[in-house]
Coordinates of N, CA and C in Angstrom, one line a residue:
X1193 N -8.0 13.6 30.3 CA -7.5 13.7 28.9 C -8.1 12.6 28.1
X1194 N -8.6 13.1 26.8 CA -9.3 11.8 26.1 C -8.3 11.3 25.4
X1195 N -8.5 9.8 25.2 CA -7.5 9.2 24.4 C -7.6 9.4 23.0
X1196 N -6.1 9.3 22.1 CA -6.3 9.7 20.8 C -7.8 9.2 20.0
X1197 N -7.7 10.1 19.1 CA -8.7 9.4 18.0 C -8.1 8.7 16.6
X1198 N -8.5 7.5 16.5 CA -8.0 6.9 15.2 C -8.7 7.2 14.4
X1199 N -8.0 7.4 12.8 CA -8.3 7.9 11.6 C -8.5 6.4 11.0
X1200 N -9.7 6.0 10.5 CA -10.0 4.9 9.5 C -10.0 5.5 8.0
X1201 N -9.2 4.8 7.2 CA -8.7 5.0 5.8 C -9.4 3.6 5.0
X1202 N -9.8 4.4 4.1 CA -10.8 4.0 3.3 C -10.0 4.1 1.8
X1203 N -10.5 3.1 1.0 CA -9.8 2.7 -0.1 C -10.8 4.0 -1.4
X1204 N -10.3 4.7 -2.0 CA -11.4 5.5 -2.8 C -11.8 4.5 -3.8
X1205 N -13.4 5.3 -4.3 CA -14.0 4.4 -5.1 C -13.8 3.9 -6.3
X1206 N -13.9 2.9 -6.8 CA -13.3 2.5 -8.3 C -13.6 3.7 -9.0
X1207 N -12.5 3.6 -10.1 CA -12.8 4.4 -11.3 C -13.5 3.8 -12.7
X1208 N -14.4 4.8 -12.7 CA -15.0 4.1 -14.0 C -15.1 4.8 -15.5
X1209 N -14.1 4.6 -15.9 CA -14.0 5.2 -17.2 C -15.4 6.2 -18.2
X1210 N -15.3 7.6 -18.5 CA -15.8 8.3 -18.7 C -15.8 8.0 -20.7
X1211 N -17.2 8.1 -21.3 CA -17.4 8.1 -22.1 C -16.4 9.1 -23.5
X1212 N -15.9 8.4 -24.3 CA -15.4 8.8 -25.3 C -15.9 10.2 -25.9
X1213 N -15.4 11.5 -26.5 CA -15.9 12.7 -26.9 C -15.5 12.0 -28.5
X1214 N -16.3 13.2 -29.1 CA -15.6 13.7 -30.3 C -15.3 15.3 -30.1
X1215 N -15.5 15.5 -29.2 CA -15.1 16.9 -29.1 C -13.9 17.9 -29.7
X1216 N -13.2 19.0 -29.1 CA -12.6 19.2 -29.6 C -11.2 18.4 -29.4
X1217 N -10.4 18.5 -30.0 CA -8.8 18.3 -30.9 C -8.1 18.9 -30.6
X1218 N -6.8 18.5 -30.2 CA -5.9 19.1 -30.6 C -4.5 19.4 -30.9
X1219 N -3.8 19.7 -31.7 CA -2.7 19.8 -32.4 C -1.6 18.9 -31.4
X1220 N -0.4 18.8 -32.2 CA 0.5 18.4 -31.7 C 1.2 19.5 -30.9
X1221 N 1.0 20.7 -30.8 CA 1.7 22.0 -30.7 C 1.2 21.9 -29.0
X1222 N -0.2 21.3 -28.4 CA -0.9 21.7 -27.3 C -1.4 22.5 -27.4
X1223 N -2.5 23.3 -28.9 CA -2.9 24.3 -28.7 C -4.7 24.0 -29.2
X1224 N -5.5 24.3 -28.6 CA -7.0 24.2 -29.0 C -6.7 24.2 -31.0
X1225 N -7.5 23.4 -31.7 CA -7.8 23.9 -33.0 C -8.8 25.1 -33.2
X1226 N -7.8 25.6 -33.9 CA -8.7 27.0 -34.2 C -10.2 27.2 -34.8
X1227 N -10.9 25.7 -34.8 CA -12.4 25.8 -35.3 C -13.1 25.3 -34.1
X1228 N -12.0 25.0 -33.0 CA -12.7 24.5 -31.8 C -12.7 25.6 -30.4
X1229 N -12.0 26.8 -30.7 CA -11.6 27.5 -29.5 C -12.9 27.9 -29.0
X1230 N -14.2 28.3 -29.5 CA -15.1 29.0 -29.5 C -15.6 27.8 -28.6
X1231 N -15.8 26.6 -29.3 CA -16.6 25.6 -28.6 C -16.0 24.7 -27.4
X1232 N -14.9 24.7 -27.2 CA -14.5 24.6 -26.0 C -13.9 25.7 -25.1
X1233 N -14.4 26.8 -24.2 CA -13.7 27.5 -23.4 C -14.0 27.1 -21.9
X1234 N -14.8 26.3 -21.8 CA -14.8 25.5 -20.7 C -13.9 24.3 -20.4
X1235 N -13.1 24.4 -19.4 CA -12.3 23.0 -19.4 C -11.9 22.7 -18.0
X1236 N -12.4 21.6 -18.1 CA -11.9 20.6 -17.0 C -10.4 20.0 -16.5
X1237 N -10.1 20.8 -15.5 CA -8.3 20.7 -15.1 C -8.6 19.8 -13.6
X1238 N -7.3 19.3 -13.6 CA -7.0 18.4 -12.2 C -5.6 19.5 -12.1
X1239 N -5.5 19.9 -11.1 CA -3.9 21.2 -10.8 C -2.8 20.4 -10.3
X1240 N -2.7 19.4 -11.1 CA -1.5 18.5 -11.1 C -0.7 18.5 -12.2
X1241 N 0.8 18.2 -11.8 CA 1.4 17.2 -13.2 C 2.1 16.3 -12.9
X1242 N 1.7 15.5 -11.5 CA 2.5 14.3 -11.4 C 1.9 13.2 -12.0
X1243 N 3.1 12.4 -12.6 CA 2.7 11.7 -13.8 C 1.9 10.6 -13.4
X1244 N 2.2 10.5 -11.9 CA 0.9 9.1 -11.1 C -0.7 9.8 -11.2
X1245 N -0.3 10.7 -11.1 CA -2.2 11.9 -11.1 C -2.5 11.7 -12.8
X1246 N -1.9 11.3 -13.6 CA -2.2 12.3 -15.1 C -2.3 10.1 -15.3
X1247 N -1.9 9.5 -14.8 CA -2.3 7.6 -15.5 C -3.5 7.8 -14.9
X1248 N -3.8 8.1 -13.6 CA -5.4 8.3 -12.5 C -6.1 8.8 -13.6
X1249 N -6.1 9.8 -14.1 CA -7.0 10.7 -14.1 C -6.9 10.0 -16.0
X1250 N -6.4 9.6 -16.7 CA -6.2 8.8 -18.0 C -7.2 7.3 -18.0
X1251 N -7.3 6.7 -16.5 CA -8.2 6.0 -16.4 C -9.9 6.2 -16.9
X1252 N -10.0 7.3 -16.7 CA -11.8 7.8 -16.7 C -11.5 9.0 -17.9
X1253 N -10.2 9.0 -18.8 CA -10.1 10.1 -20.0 C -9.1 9.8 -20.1
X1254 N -9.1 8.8 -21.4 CA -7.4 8.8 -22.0 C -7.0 9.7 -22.8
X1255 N -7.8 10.9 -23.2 CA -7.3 12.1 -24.2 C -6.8 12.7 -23.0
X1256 N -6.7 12.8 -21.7 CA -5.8 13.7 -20.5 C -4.6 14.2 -21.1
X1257 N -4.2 15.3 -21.2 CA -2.8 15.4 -21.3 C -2.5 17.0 -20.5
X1258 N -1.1 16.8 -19.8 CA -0.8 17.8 -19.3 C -0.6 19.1 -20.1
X1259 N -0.8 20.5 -19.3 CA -0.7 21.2 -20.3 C -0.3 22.6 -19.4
X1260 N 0.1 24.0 -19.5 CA 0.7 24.9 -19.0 C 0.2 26.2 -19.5
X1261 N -0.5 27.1 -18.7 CA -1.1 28.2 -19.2 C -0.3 29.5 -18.1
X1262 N -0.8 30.6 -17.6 CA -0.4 31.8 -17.2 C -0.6 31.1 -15.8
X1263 N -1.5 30.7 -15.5 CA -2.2 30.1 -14.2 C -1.0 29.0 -13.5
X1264 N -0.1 28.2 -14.6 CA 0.6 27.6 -14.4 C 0.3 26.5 -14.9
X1265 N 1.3 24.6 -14.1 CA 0.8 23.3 -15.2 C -0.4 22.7 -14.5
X1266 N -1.2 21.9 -15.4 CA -2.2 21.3 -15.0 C -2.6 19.9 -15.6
X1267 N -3.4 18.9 -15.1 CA -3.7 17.9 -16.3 C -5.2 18.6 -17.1
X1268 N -5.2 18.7 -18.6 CA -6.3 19.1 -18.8 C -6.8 17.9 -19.4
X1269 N -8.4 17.3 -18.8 CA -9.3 16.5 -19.0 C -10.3 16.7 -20.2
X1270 N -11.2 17.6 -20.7 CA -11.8 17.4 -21.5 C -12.1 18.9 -21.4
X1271 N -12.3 19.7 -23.4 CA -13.1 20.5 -22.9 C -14.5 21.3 -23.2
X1272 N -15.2 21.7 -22.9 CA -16.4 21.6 -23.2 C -16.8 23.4 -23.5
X1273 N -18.3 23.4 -24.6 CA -18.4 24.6 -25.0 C -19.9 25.4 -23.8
X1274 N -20.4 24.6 -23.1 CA -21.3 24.7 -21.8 C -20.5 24.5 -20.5
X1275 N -20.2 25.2 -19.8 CA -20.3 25.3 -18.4 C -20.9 23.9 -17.1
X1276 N -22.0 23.8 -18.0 CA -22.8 23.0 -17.5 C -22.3 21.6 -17.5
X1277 N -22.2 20.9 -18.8 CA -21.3 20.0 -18.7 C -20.1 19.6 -18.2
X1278 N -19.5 21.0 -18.5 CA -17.9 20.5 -17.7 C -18.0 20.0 -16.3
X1279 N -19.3 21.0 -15.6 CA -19.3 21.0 -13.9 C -20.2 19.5 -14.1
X1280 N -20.8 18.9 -14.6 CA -20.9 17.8 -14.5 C -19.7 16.5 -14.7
X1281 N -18.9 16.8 -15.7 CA -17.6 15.9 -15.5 C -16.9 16.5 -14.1
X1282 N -16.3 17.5 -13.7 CA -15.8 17.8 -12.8 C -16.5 17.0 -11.5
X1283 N -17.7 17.4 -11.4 CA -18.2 16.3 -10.3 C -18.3 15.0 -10.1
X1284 N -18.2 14.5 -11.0 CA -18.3 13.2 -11.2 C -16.6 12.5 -11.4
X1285 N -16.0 13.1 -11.4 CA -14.3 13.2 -11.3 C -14.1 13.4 -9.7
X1286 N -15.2 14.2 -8.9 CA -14.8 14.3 -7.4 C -15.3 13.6 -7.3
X1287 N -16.6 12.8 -7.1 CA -16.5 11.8 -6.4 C -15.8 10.8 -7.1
X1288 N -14.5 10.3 -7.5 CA -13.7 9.6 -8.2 C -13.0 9.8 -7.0
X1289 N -12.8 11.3 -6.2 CA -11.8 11.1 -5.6 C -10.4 12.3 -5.9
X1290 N -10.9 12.6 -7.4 CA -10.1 13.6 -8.5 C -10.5 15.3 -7.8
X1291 N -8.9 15.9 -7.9 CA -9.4 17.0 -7.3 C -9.6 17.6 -8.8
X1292 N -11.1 17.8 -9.6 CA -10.9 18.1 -11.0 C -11.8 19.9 -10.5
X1293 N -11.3 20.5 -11.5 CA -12.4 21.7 -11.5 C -12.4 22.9 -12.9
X1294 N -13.0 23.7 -12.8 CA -13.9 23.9 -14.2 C -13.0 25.5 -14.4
X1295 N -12.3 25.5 -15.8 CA -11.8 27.1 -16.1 C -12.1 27.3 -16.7
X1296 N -12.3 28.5 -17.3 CA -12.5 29.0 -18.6 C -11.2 30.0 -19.0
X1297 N -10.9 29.2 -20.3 CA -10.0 30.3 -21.2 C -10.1 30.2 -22.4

C-alpha cells in the first residue's frame, strides 16, 4: 500500500491591479447606458456574489459590481465591445487565480 500523498498549498499570485476604462457606464438602476449597450455585449463575469470574491476581484477593477441576469448573480468586471479583449481580461484574471469568464448579452 503506498503511503498518502501530501498536497503542497501554494499562496496565489499577487494581484495587480488592471488598468482604468473609460468604457462603458452605468446607471444607478444596474442597467448598461443605452448609448453603450451596442458597445459593450461582451462581459467579463466572476459567477460569484460573495462579498470576499467581489473586494478580490475590486482589487484588479474597482468599477466591479455585483449584478443578476436570467443566468442568475454574478460579479460583473468590465465590459467590452470585442470578444477579443474581454478573453484577454478574463485570462489575465485566471491567472490571478479569478474564476473570470466571457458572456455575451
Amino acid at each position: 500500500r503506498n503511503p498518502p500523498r501530501r498536497l503542497r498549498l501554494t499562496a496565489p499570485p499577487p494581484i495587480t491591479p488592471l488598468p482604468t476604462s473609460q468604457g462603458c457606464r452605468h446607471q444607478s438602476t444596474g442597467k448598461p447606458n443605452p448609448s453603450n449597450v451596442e458597445e459593450g455585449r461582451y462581459v467579463v463575469i466572476v459567477p460569484s456574489t460573495a462579498p470576499v470574491m467581489l473586494q478580490r476581484v475590486r482589487t484588479l477593477a474597482p468599477s466591479a459590481e455585483i449584478r443578476s441576469s436570467s443566468r442568475g448573480p454574478y460579479i460583473e468586471v468590465r465590459r467590452y465591445a470585442d470578444r477579443a479583449s474581454a478573453e484577454t481580461l478574463s485570462n489575465t484574471m485566471r491567472q490571478q487565480g479569478l474564476d473570470a469568464r466571457v458572456t455575451y448579452f
